[in-house]
mmCIF file of C-alpha atoms in Angstrom:
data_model
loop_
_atom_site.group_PDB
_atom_site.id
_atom_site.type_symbol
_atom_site.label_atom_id
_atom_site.label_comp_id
_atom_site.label_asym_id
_atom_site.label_seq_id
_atom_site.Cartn_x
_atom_site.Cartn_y
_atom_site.Cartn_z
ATOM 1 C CA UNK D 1 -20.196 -64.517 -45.526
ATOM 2 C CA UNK D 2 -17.354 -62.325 -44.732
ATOM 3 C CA UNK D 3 -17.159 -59.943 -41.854
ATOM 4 C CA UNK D 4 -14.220 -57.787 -41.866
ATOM 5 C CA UNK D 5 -13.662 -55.317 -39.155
ATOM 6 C CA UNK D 6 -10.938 -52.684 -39.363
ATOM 7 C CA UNK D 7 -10.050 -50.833 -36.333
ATOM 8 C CA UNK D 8 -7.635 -47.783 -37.717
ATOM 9 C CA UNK D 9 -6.049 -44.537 -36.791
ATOM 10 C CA UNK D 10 -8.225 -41.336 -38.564
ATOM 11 C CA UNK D 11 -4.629 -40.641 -40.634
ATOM 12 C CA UNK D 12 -5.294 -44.069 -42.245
ATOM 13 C CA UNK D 13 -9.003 -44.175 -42.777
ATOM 14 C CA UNK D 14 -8.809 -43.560 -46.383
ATOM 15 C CA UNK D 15 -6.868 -46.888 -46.825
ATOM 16 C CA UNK D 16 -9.374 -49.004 -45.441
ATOM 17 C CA UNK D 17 -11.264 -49.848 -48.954
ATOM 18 C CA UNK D 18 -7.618 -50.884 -50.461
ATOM 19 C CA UNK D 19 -6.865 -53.085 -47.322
ATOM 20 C CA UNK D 20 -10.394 -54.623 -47.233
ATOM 21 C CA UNK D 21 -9.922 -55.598 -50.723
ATOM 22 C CA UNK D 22 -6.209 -56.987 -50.142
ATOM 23 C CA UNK D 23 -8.108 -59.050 -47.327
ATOM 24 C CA UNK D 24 -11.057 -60.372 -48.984
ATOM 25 C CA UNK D 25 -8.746 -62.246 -51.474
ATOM 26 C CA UNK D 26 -6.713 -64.101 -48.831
ATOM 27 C CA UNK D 27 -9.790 -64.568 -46.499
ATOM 28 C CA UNK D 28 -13.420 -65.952 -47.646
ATOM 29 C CA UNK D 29 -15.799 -66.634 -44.786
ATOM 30 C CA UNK D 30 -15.700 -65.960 -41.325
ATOM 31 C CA UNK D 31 -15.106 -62.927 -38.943
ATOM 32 C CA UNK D 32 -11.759 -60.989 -39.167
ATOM 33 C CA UNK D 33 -10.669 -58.249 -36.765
ATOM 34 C CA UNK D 34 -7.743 -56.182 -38.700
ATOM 35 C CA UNK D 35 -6.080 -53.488 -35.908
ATOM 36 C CA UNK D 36 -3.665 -51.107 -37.330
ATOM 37 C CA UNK D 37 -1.238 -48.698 -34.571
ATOM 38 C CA UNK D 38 0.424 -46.029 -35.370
ATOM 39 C CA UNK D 39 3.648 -44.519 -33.269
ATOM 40 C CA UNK D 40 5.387 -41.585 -34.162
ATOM 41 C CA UNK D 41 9.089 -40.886 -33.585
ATOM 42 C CA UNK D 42 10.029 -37.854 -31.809
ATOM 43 C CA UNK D 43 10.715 -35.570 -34.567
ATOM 44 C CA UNK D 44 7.427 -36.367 -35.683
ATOM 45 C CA UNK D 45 5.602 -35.149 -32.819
ATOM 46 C CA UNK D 46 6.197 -32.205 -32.757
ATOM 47 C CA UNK D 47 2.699 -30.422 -33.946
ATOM 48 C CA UNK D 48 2.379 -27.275 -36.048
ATOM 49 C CA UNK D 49 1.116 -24.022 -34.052
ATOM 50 C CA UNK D 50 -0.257 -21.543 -36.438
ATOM 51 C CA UNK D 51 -0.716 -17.800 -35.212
ATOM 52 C CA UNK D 52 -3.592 -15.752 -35.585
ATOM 53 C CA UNK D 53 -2.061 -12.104 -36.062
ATOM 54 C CA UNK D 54 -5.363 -10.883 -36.962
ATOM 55 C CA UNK D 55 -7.730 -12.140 -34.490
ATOM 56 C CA UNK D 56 -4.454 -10.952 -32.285
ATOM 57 C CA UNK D 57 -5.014 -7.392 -33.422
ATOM 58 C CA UNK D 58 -9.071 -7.604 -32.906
ATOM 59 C CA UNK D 59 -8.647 -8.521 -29.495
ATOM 60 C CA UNK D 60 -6.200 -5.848 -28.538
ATOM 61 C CA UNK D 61 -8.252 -3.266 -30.524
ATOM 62 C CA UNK D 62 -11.404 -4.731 -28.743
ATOM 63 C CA UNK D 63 -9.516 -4.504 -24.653
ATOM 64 C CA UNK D 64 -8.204 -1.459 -25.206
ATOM 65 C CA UNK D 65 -11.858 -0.270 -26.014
ATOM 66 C CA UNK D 66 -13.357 -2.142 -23.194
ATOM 67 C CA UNK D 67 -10.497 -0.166 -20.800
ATOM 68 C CA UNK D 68 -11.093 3.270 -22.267
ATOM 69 C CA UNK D 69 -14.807 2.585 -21.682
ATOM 70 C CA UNK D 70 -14.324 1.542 -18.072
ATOM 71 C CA UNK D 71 -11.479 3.922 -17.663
ATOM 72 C CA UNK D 72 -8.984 1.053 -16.687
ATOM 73 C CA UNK D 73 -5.243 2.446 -16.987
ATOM 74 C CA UNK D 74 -3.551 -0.901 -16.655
ATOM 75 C CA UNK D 75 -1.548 -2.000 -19.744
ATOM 76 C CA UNK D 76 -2.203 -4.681 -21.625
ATOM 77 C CA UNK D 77 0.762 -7.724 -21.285
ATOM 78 C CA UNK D 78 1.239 -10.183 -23.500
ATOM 79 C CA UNK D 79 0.469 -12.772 -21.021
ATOM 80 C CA UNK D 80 -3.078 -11.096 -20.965
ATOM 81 C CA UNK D 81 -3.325 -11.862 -25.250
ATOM 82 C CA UNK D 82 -2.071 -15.211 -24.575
ATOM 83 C CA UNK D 83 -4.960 -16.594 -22.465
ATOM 84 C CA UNK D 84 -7.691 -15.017 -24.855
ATOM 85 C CA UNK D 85 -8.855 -17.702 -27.937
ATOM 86 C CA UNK D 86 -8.232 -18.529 -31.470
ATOM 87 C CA UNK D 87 -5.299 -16.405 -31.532
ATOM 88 C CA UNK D 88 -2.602 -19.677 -31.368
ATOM 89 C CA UNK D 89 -4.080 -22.655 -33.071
ATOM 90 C CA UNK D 90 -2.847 -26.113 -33.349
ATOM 91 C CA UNK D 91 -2.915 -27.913 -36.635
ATOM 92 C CA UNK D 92 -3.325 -31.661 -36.300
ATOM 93 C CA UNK D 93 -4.066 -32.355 -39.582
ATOM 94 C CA UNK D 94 -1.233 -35.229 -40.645
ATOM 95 C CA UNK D 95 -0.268 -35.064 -44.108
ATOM 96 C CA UNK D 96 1.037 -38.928 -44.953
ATOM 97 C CA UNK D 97 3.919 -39.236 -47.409
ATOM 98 C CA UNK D 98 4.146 -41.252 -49.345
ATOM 99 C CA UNK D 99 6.885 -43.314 -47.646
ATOM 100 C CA UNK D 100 4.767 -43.976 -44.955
ATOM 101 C CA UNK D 101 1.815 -44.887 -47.375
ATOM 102 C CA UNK D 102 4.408 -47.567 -48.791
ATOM 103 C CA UNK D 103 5.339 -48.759 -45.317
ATOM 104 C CA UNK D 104 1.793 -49.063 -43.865
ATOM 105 C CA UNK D 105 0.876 -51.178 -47.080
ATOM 106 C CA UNK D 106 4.103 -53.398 -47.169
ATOM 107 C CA UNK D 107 3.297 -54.347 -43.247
ATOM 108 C CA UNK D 108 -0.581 -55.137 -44.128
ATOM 109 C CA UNK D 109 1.439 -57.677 -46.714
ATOM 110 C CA UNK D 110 3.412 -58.686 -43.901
ATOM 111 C CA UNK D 111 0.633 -59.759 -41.663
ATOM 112 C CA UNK D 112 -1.550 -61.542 -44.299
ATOM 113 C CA UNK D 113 1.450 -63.457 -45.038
ATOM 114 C CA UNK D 114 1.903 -64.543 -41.893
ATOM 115 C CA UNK D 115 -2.003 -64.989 -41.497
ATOM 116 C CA UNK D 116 -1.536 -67.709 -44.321
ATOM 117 C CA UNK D 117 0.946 -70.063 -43.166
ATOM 118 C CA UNK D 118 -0.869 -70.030 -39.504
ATOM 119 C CA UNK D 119 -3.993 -70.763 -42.095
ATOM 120 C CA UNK D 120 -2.479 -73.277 -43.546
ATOM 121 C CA UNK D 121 -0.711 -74.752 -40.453
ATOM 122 C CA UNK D 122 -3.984 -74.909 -38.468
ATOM 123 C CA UNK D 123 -6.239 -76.140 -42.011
ATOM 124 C CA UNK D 124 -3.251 -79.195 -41.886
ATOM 125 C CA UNK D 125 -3.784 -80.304 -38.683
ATOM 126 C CA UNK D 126 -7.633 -80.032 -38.745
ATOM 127 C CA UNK D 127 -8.090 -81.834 -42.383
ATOM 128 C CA UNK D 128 -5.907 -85.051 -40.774
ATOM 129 C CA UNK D 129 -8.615 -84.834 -37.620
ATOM 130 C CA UNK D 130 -11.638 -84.412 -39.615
ATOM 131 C CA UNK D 131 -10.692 -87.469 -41.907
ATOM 132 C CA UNK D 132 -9.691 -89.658 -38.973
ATOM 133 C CA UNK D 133 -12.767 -88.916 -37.629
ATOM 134 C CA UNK D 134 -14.601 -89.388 -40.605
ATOM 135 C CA UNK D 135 -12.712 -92.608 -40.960
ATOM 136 C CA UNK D 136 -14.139 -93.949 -37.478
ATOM 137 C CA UNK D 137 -17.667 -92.894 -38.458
ATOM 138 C CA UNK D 138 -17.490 -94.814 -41.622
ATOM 139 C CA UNK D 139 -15.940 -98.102 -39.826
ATOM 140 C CA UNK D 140 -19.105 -97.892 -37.150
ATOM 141 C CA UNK D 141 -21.545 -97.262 -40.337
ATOM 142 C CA UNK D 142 -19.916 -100.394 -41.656
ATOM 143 C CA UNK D 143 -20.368 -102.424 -38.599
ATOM 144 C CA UNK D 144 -23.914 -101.253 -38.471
ATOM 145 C CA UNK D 145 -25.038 -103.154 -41.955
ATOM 146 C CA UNK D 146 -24.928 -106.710 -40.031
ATOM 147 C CA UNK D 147 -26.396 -105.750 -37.158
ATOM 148 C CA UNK D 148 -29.199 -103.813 -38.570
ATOM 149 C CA UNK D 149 -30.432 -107.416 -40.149
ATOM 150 C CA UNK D 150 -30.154 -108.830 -36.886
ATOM 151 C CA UNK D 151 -32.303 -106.131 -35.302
ATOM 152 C CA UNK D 152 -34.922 -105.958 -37.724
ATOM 153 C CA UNK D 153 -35.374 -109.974 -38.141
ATOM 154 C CA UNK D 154 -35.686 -109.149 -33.609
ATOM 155 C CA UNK D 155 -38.255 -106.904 -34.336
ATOM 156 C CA UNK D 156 -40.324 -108.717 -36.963
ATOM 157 C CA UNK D 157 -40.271 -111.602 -34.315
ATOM 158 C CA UNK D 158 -41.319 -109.057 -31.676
ATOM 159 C CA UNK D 159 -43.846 -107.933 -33.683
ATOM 160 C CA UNK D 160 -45.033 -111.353 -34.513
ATOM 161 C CA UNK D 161 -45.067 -112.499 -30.566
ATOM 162 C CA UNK D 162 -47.528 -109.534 -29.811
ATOM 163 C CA UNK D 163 -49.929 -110.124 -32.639
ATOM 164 C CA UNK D 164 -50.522 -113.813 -31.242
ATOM 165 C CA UNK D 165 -50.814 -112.423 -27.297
ATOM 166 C CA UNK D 166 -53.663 -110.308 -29.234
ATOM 167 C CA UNK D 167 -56.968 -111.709 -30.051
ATOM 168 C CA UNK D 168 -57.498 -111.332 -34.075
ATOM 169 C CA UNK D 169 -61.214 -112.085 -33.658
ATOM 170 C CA UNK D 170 -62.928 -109.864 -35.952
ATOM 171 C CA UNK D 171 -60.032 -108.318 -37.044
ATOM 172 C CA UNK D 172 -59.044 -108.121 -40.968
ATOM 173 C CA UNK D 173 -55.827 -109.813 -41.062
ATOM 174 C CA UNK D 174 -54.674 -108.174 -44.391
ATOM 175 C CA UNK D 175 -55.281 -104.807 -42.172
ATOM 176 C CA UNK D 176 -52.973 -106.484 -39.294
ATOM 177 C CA UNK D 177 -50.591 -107.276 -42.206
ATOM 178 C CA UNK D 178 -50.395 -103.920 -43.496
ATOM 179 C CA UNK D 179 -50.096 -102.571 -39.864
ATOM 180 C CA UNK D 180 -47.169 -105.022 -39.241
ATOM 181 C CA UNK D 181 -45.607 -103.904 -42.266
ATOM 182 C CA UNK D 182 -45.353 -100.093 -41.420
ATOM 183 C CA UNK D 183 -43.873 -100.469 -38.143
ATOM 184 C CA UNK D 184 -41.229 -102.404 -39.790
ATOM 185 C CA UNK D 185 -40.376 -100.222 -41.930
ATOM 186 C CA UNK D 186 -40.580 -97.696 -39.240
ATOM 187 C CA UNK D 187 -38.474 -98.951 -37.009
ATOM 188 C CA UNK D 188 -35.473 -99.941 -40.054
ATOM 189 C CA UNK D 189 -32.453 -97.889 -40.127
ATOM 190 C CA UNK D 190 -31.349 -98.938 -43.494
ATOM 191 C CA UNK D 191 -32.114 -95.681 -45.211
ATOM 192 C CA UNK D 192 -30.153 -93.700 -42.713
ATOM 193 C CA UNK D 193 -27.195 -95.871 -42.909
ATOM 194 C CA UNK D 194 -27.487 -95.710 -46.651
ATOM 195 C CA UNK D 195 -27.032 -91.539 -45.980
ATOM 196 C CA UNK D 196 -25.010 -91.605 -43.358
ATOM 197 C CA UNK D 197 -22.503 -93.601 -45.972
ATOM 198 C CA UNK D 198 -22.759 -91.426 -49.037
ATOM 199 C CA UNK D 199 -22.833 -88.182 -46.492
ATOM 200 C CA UNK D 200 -19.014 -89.517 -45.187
ATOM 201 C CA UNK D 201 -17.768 -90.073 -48.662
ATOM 202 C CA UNK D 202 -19.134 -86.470 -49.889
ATOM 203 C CA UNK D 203 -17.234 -85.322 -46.523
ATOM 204 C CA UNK D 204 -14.033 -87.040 -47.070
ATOM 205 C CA UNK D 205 -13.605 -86.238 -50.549
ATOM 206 C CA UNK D 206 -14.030 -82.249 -49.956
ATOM 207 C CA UNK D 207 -11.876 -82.752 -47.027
ATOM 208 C CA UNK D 208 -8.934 -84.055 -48.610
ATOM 209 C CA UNK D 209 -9.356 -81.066 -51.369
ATOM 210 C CA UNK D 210 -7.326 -77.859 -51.369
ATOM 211 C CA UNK D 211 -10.315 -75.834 -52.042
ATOM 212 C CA UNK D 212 -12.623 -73.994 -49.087
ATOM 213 C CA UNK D 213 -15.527 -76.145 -48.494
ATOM 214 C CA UNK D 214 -15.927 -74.929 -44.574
ATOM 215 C CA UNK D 215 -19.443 -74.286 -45.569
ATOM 216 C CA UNK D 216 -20.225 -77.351 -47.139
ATOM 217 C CA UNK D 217 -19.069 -79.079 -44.366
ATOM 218 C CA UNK D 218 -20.648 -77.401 -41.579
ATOM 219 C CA UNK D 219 -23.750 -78.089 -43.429
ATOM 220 C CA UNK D 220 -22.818 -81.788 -44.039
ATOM 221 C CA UNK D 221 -21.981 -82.024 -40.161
ATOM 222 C CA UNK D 222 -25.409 -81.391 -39.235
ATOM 223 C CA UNK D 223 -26.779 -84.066 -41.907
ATOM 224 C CA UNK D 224 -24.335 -86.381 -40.402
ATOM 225 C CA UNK D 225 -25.641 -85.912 -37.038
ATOM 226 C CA UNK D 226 -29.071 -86.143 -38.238
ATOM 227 C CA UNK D 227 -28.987 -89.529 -39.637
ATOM 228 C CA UNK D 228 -26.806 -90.867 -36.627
#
């Protein structure tokens, strides 16, 4: 599966569909953590301060009231209107161009360029371990045919040595035959060489491909392990 997590400014939030979908086609399994900054210069900064003339008005029409009522002389200063509410208010709403738009996108690009050739640099050096490795694993398999014969001609004598120590008196002997016969087969490894064999060849052969068979192979790794 694919987990992509974008961690963006609120300006930018309605890109993060078009950037998801620019991802997905580069990346196709795993986790990815995408974080996006954004700095403005200093002409940018500065933030639009809208004023209120008529909530202004309503709160000098509503002290003056409140002084005639109390009978309060004092004037009313500006610096008294200025520490009342909602009568400066700051807009932070950002309205992106379409310059920036072009810039954010053409950085994304950028990265999952870059994210590629590291890809592809890392994929390199892990497809030459994986097949040397796989390369060992099929020399030891190898080695294993000969001296699986050896072991299992050991254990037949083995077998053989403890049915004589044992008295067969009253025993059926095509019952002790039979018996003798399932612990050999038992105790032979041939059918796991036999896997472990085809299981390297399957792994070599989609390691030495181009296309993404990380799944395939971190199921085949457990078969592998299985059988060894």
């Amino acid at each position: 599966f694919l987990d992509l997590r974008f961690h963006l400014p609120r300006e930018y939030l309605g890109f993060e569909t078009d950037l998801k979908k620019r991802c997905a086609k580069l990346v196709g399994r795993g986790c990815v953590d995408v974080f996006v900054q954004r700095r403005l210069n200093v002409e940018s900064r500065i933030i639009p301060i809208q004023f209120n003339k008529a909530q202004a008005k309503a709160w000098l029409t509503s002290v003056n009231a409140l002084k005639k009522t109390l009978g309060i002389k004092d004037a009313v200063s500006l610096r008294d209107l200025l520490n009342l509410p909602h009568i400066f208010e700051v807009n932070d709403k950002v309205q992106l161009d379409k310059r920036e738009e072009a810039a954010l996108k053409k950085t994304f690009n950028g990265a999952l360029k870059a994210l590629q050739k590291s890809r592809e640099q890392e994929g390199s050096e892990l497809q030459r371990e994986i097949l040397k490795l796989l390369l060992d694993l099929a020399e030891i398999v190898e080695g294993l045919l000969p001296w699986r014969e050896k072991a299992q001609a050991r254990i037949e004598k083995r077998l053989q040595d403890r049915l004589r120590e044992v008295s067969t008196e009253g025993v059926d002997a095509s019952r002790v035959a039979v018996e003798t016969a399932l612990q050999l087969d038992k105790m032979d490894v041939r059918e796991e060489l036999v896997r472990l064999s085809e299981h390297v060849r399957a792994c070599q052969s989609w390691a030495k491909g181009s296309d993404v068979h990380g799944k395939k192979l971190d199921f085949y790794a457990q078969e592998l392990l299985r059988e060894v």
